Amino acid sequence: MSILKKSIIASAALALPLAVSANSKLEKMMKDPSQWVQQSGDYAGHRYSSLDQINKSNVSSLKVAWTFSTGVLRGHEGGPLVIGDTMYVHTAIPNIVYALDLNDNQRIIWKYNPVKGGKYPGGETMDRVISVMCCDNVNRGVNYHPNGTIVLHAADTSVIALDAKTGKEKWITTNLHAGTGKYGVSASTGSGQPFIIKDTVGVGCSGAEFGVRCNWTSYDIKNGKKLWRAYSMGPDKDMLVDPNKTTSMLKPIGKDSSLKTWPGDAWKIGGGSIWGFYGYDSKLNTLYYGTGNPSTWNPVVRPGDNKWSMTINARNPDNGMAKWLYQMTPYDEWDYDGVNEMILVDMKVKGKNRQALVHFDRNGFAYTMDRASGELLVAEKYDPAVNWATHVDMKTGRPQVVDRYSTAHQGEDVNTTNICPAALGTKDQQPAAYDRLSGLFMVPTNHVCMDYEPFKVDYVAGNAYVGATLSMYPAPGGTHLGNFIGWDADKGKIVWSNPEPFSVWSGAMATAGGITFYGTLEGYAKAVESKTGKELFSFKTPSGIIGNFMSYTHKGKQYVGILSGVGGWAGIGLAAGLTDPTAGLGAVGAYSALADHTALGGVLTVFALP
Amino acid sequence: MRKIQFNVLTLTLFLAVSFSAKAIPTPEAVEPAFDDDDNPTYIIKYGKGDRLKEDGTPLNLIQIKCKDQAVDMVSDDDLEACRADDSLVEMQYGWMDFATYKGWRAYHAECHVCHGPDAMGSTYAPSLMTSIQQGLSFDDWYAVIMNGRGEAEGAQKGNVMPAFGANTNVAPHVEDMYRYVKARADGKIRRGVRLPKLPKFKEVE
């Protein structure tokens, strides 16, 4: 045996225990409520802080402790991290990252801007990247690896590892291609968080409105070397599935499970983007993420189930192999991306203890799955307005679609009307929280319906590829566009529901103080009692809120932080108010425009008790 | 490379064949029109129940007028007055020329993703209806869509209008889209208006 081979074996043997320790170190940090070390707070996506200094008896006296302008306009999704005494704040394009010294009046320790001379590291200009970002310049935040790295997934798909202390680049690798001319690849963009597991960082991809065939790619945190890539659709080897071992609804998926469900080569521009919030279970060693819509939005050109778009993926993060898949919306006809967050909760479901995964899908159904086996346990509507399907068949897992609301059944060039929910979904990326005290899920929702007319479009690599027109309006019987609800995931029932004038587009956070925080598009930061939904606190921040709440302590005192900065998809449809579906004069003008309430501006607001 | 080219061709053929099988008939032969300065114009015809849907309901509601103005452009006081007095309100049923219709659809296929439904703007892209009201000419409209517009050309910092000159879903429809947005700007088409599927219409004697 050569010395070289020996050293490879030795380093492989060494790598294993190291990987385990990095992982457990990060999980240990997640349990420490004084820090907020990952976008979702923890791997389980609970968005729960066990701090209780701010609680239901004193939250009404909450005050602004300090604010910080990000210097960037446009939509600010995601939220800041706190590691020790340093806070990390990200922005919309150009994706600046700030490190703030909490010990020194939030002095800027370092500022990193990936755009240099007008260009992103991947070589595309910022202008080009902005022009192919569907639905605003958002970024859903940076993440932290315990080897002292802050990872940024920039809009041009570059994955950038920064030294957490100095902001110096450790390595940069450009995941995909935001430019033009590459079939099924061009116009890929990055908006989802980079996800840290052990000594790897994984990223998804955006671009289903541009005919990108999206994928999840895992990189080595030490050097940015690519480890594996799993496509959302295509041949089995591209998707990293085992026809005999990978299951769906507890049965093996079989050979060519994806290819059989697309006409011809349509899968090569099939979409299936991944840009939400993900989950990881270290005991089961399983990564959970959802895939987005098949492209185009015109279903008539792609008859079939279009697997595995709209699918919950459970994968081994070491090699990418899929353990189980569950497709929520086979043959999407409404743009109900399956990307929303995966919340992992050990709970009783129908009297039995389960390792559950709870997922509030865009399609209006809330799913409770067994996250070890992929068994479907509960699928119920979490907005009574949902009408495109009557129910989910629990034997087959398929939604029972109503012809009247099927844009494929109604056909091309036909305007299918009064579909609920709208393409925004009953919930979009705005992540829900799990309140460990009451066992309820705190869910920010949209209450919007739509007319949808699909038609033929041409695909040109690097250009938009949408193929439907739509108009949106409030669900029947009301003028409000959103609800913030308490959800029982065992019974599949709404426990309480607070109407909001606009879609609730911010991530929620529950705390041990018995309260839950969420933000509104007009810019209100609110706190409600988690058990009842009763509003206890409200403060209008400088701009509409589409960011996610977080909490931490500094010198023993609890703080709550939120990014304002209106935008995102919500900022497109709602800016001018919505159309009046009944066309009667009585309702015209009843739906106020978001533009009358708030304007652009990225600002971090941090609250504390006086 | 060769294989990929073949695939593009297959897909294109597939799309082309299916499209020609389902072309939309025009309501009547209305030639796209131009004004004295060669700007494209639209034709909106308002019917009075001379054409009905199969179920007997009138034609598409294209605009609601309150005191002779588009209802989404009147003041709050006028709106109150119209709510109180039906005689101040006129419901305009009818159809638009096919070019304007195509413009509506092309607009809502691509442009509304940033510029908002009904050409009313978003949190970060201007309302094109307002831009035309404020004097955006067809020549400028054409140039900006074809070539794009960045900070160097006067766009707000951080905002970019991409170039659509190479986009076959947009470039051929520049004139038609101008017609649609001009009709919106002139208060001729209400928000959310659609041309109903035409084969379902029948002439009434």
PDB file of N, CA, C and O in Angstrom, chain A residues 10 53 75 113 187 243 293 311 315 338 436 444 458 483 493 504 586 589:
ATOM      1  N   ALA A  10      -6.359   7.192   6.323  1.00  0.00           N
ATOM      2  CA  ALA A  10      -6.226   7.821   7.641  1.00  0.00           C
ATOM      3  C   ALA A  10      -7.104   9.058   7.740  1.00  0.00           C
ATOM      4  O   ALA A  10      -7.820   9.255   8.721  1.00  0.00           O
ATOM      5  N   GLN A  53     -38.475  35.981  29.355  1.00  0.00           N
ATOM      6  CA  GLN A  53     -38.472  37.309  30.007  1.00  0.00           C
ATOM      7  C   GLN A  53     -39.582  38.178  29.426  1.00  0.00           C
ATOM      8  O   GLN A  53     -40.286  38.872  30.149  1.00  0.00           O
ATOM      9  N   GLY A  75     -37.341  43.914  -1.242  1.00  0.00           N
ATOM     10  CA  GLY A  75     -37.863  42.978  -0.249  1.00  0.00           C
ATOM     11  C   GLY A  75     -36.809  42.299   0.611  1.00  0.00           C
ATOM     12  O   GLY A  75     -35.835  41.758   0.102  1.00  0.00           O
ATOM     13  N   ASN A 113     -19.728  42.728   0.554  1.00  0.00           N
ATOM     14  CA  ASN A 113     -20.593  42.889  -0.612  1.00  0.00           C
ATOM     15  C   ASN A 113     -20.064  42.002  -1.737  1.00  0.00           C
ATOM     16  O   ASN A 113     -18.949  42.212  -2.222  1.00  0.00           O
ATOM     17  N   ALA A 187     -30.558  31.391 -16.334  1.00  0.00           N
ATOM     18  CA  ALA A 187     -31.494  32.163 -15.515  1.00  0.00           C
ATOM     19  C   ALA A 187     -31.788  31.472 -14.188  1.00  0.00           C
ATOM     20  O   ALA A 187     -32.797  31.719 -13.560  1.00  0.00           O
ATOM     21  N   PRO A 243     -34.810   2.980  -7.508  1.00  0.00           N
ATOM     22  CA  PRO A 243     -36.177   2.572  -7.881  1.00  0.00           C
ATOM     23  C   PRO A 243     -36.775   1.562  -6.902  1.00  0.00           C
ATOM     24  O   PRO A 243     -37.983   1.513  -6.727  1.00  0.00           O
ATOM     25  N   ASN A 293     -42.931  24.376  -8.562  1.00  0.00           N
ATOM     26  CA  ASN A 293     -43.832  24.091  -9.670  1.00  0.00           C
ATOM     27  C   ASN A 293     -43.102  23.544 -10.883  1.00  0.00           C
ATOM     28  O   ASN A 293     -41.960  23.879 -11.153  1.00  0.00           O
ATOM     29  N   THR A 311     -42.988  18.187  -4.533  1.00  0.00           N
ATOM     30  CA  THR A 311     -42.754  16.972  -3.760  1.00  0.00           C
ATOM     31  C   THR A 311     -41.961  17.239  -2.486  1.00  0.00           C
ATOM     32  O   THR A 311     -40.989  18.004  -2.511  1.00  0.00           O
ATOM     33  N   ARG A 315     -34.065  12.902   2.223  1.00  0.00           N
ATOM     34  CA  ARG A 315     -32.820  12.398   1.629  1.00  0.00           C
ATOM     35  C   ARG A 315     -31.723  12.196   2.665  1.00  0.00           C
ATOM     36  O   ARG A 315     -31.691  12.872   3.695  1.00  0.00           O
ATOM     37  N   GLY A 338     -44.374  23.386  -3.956  1.00  0.00           N
ATOM     38  CA  GLY A 338     -44.313  22.614  -2.705  1.00  0.00           C
ATOM     39  C   GLY A 338     -43.124  22.949  -1.834  1.00  0.00           C
ATOM     40  O   GLY A 338     -42.644  22.118  -1.073  1.00  0.00           O
ATOM     41  N   ARG A 436     -44.210  25.050  21.467  1.00  0.00           N
ATOM     42  CA  ARG A 436     -44.027  23.820  22.238  1.00  0.00           C
ATOM     43  C   ARG A 436     -44.933  23.791  23.463  1.00  0.00           C
ATOM     44  O   ARG A 436     -45.200  22.719  24.003  1.00  0.00           O
ATOM     45  N   PRO A 444     -48.813  31.884   9.385  1.00  0.00           N
ATOM     46  CA  PRO A 444     -49.150  33.091   8.613  1.00  0.00           C
ATOM     47  C   PRO A 444     -49.728  32.683   7.270  1.00  0.00           C
ATOM     48  O   PRO A 444     -49.121  31.877   6.562  1.00  0.00           O
ATOM     49  N   ASP A 458     -43.218  30.202 -25.826  1.00  0.00           N
ATOM     50  CA  ASP A 458     -41.973  29.617 -26.337  1.00  0.00           C
ATOM     51  C   ASP A 458     -40.930  29.616 -25.228  1.00  0.00           C
ATOM     52  O   ASP A 458     -40.877  30.544 -24.422  1.00  0.00           O
ATOM     53  N   ASN A 483     -54.819  35.758   7.009  1.00  0.00           N
ATOM     54  CA  ASN A 483     -55.189  35.348   8.357  1.00  0.00           C
ATOM     55  C   ASN A 483     -53.917  34.895   9.060  1.00  0.00           C
ATOM     56  O   ASN A 483     -52.993  34.383   8.419  1.00  0.00           O
ATOM     57  N   LYS A 493     -57.199  20.878  12.351  1.00  0.00           N
ATOM     58  CA  LYS A 493     -58.252  21.880  12.558  1.00  0.00           C
ATOM     59  C   LYS A 493     -57.659  23.249  12.913  1.00  0.00           C
ATOM     60  O   LYS A 493     -56.642  23.333  13.612  1.00  0.00           O
ATOM     61  N   VAL A 504     -50.425  37.688   5.296  1.00  0.00           N
ATOM     62  CA  VAL A 504     -49.368  37.707   6.318  1.00  0.00           C
ATOM     63  C   VAL A 504     -48.150  37.039   5.689  1.00  0.00           C
ATOM     64  O   VAL A 504     -48.153  35.834   5.451  1.00  0.00           O
ATOM     65  N   GLY A 586     -70.414  48.426  -5.524  1.00  0.00           N
ATOM     66  CA  GLY A 586     -70.358  48.468  -4.070  1.00  0.00           C
ATOM     67  C   GLY A 586     -68.996  48.135  -3.509  1.00  0.00           C
ATOM     68  O   GLY A 586     -68.551  48.734  -2.535  1.00  0.00           O
ATOM     69  N   GLY A 589     -63.004  49.742  -4.828  1.00  0.00           N
ATOM     70  CA  GLY A 589     -62.320  50.670  -3.946  1.00  0.00           C
ATOM     71  C   GLY A 589     -62.313  50.216  -2.496  1.00  0.00           C
ATOM     72  O   GLY A 589     -61.711  50.848  -1.655  1.00  0.00           O
TER      73      GLY A 589
END
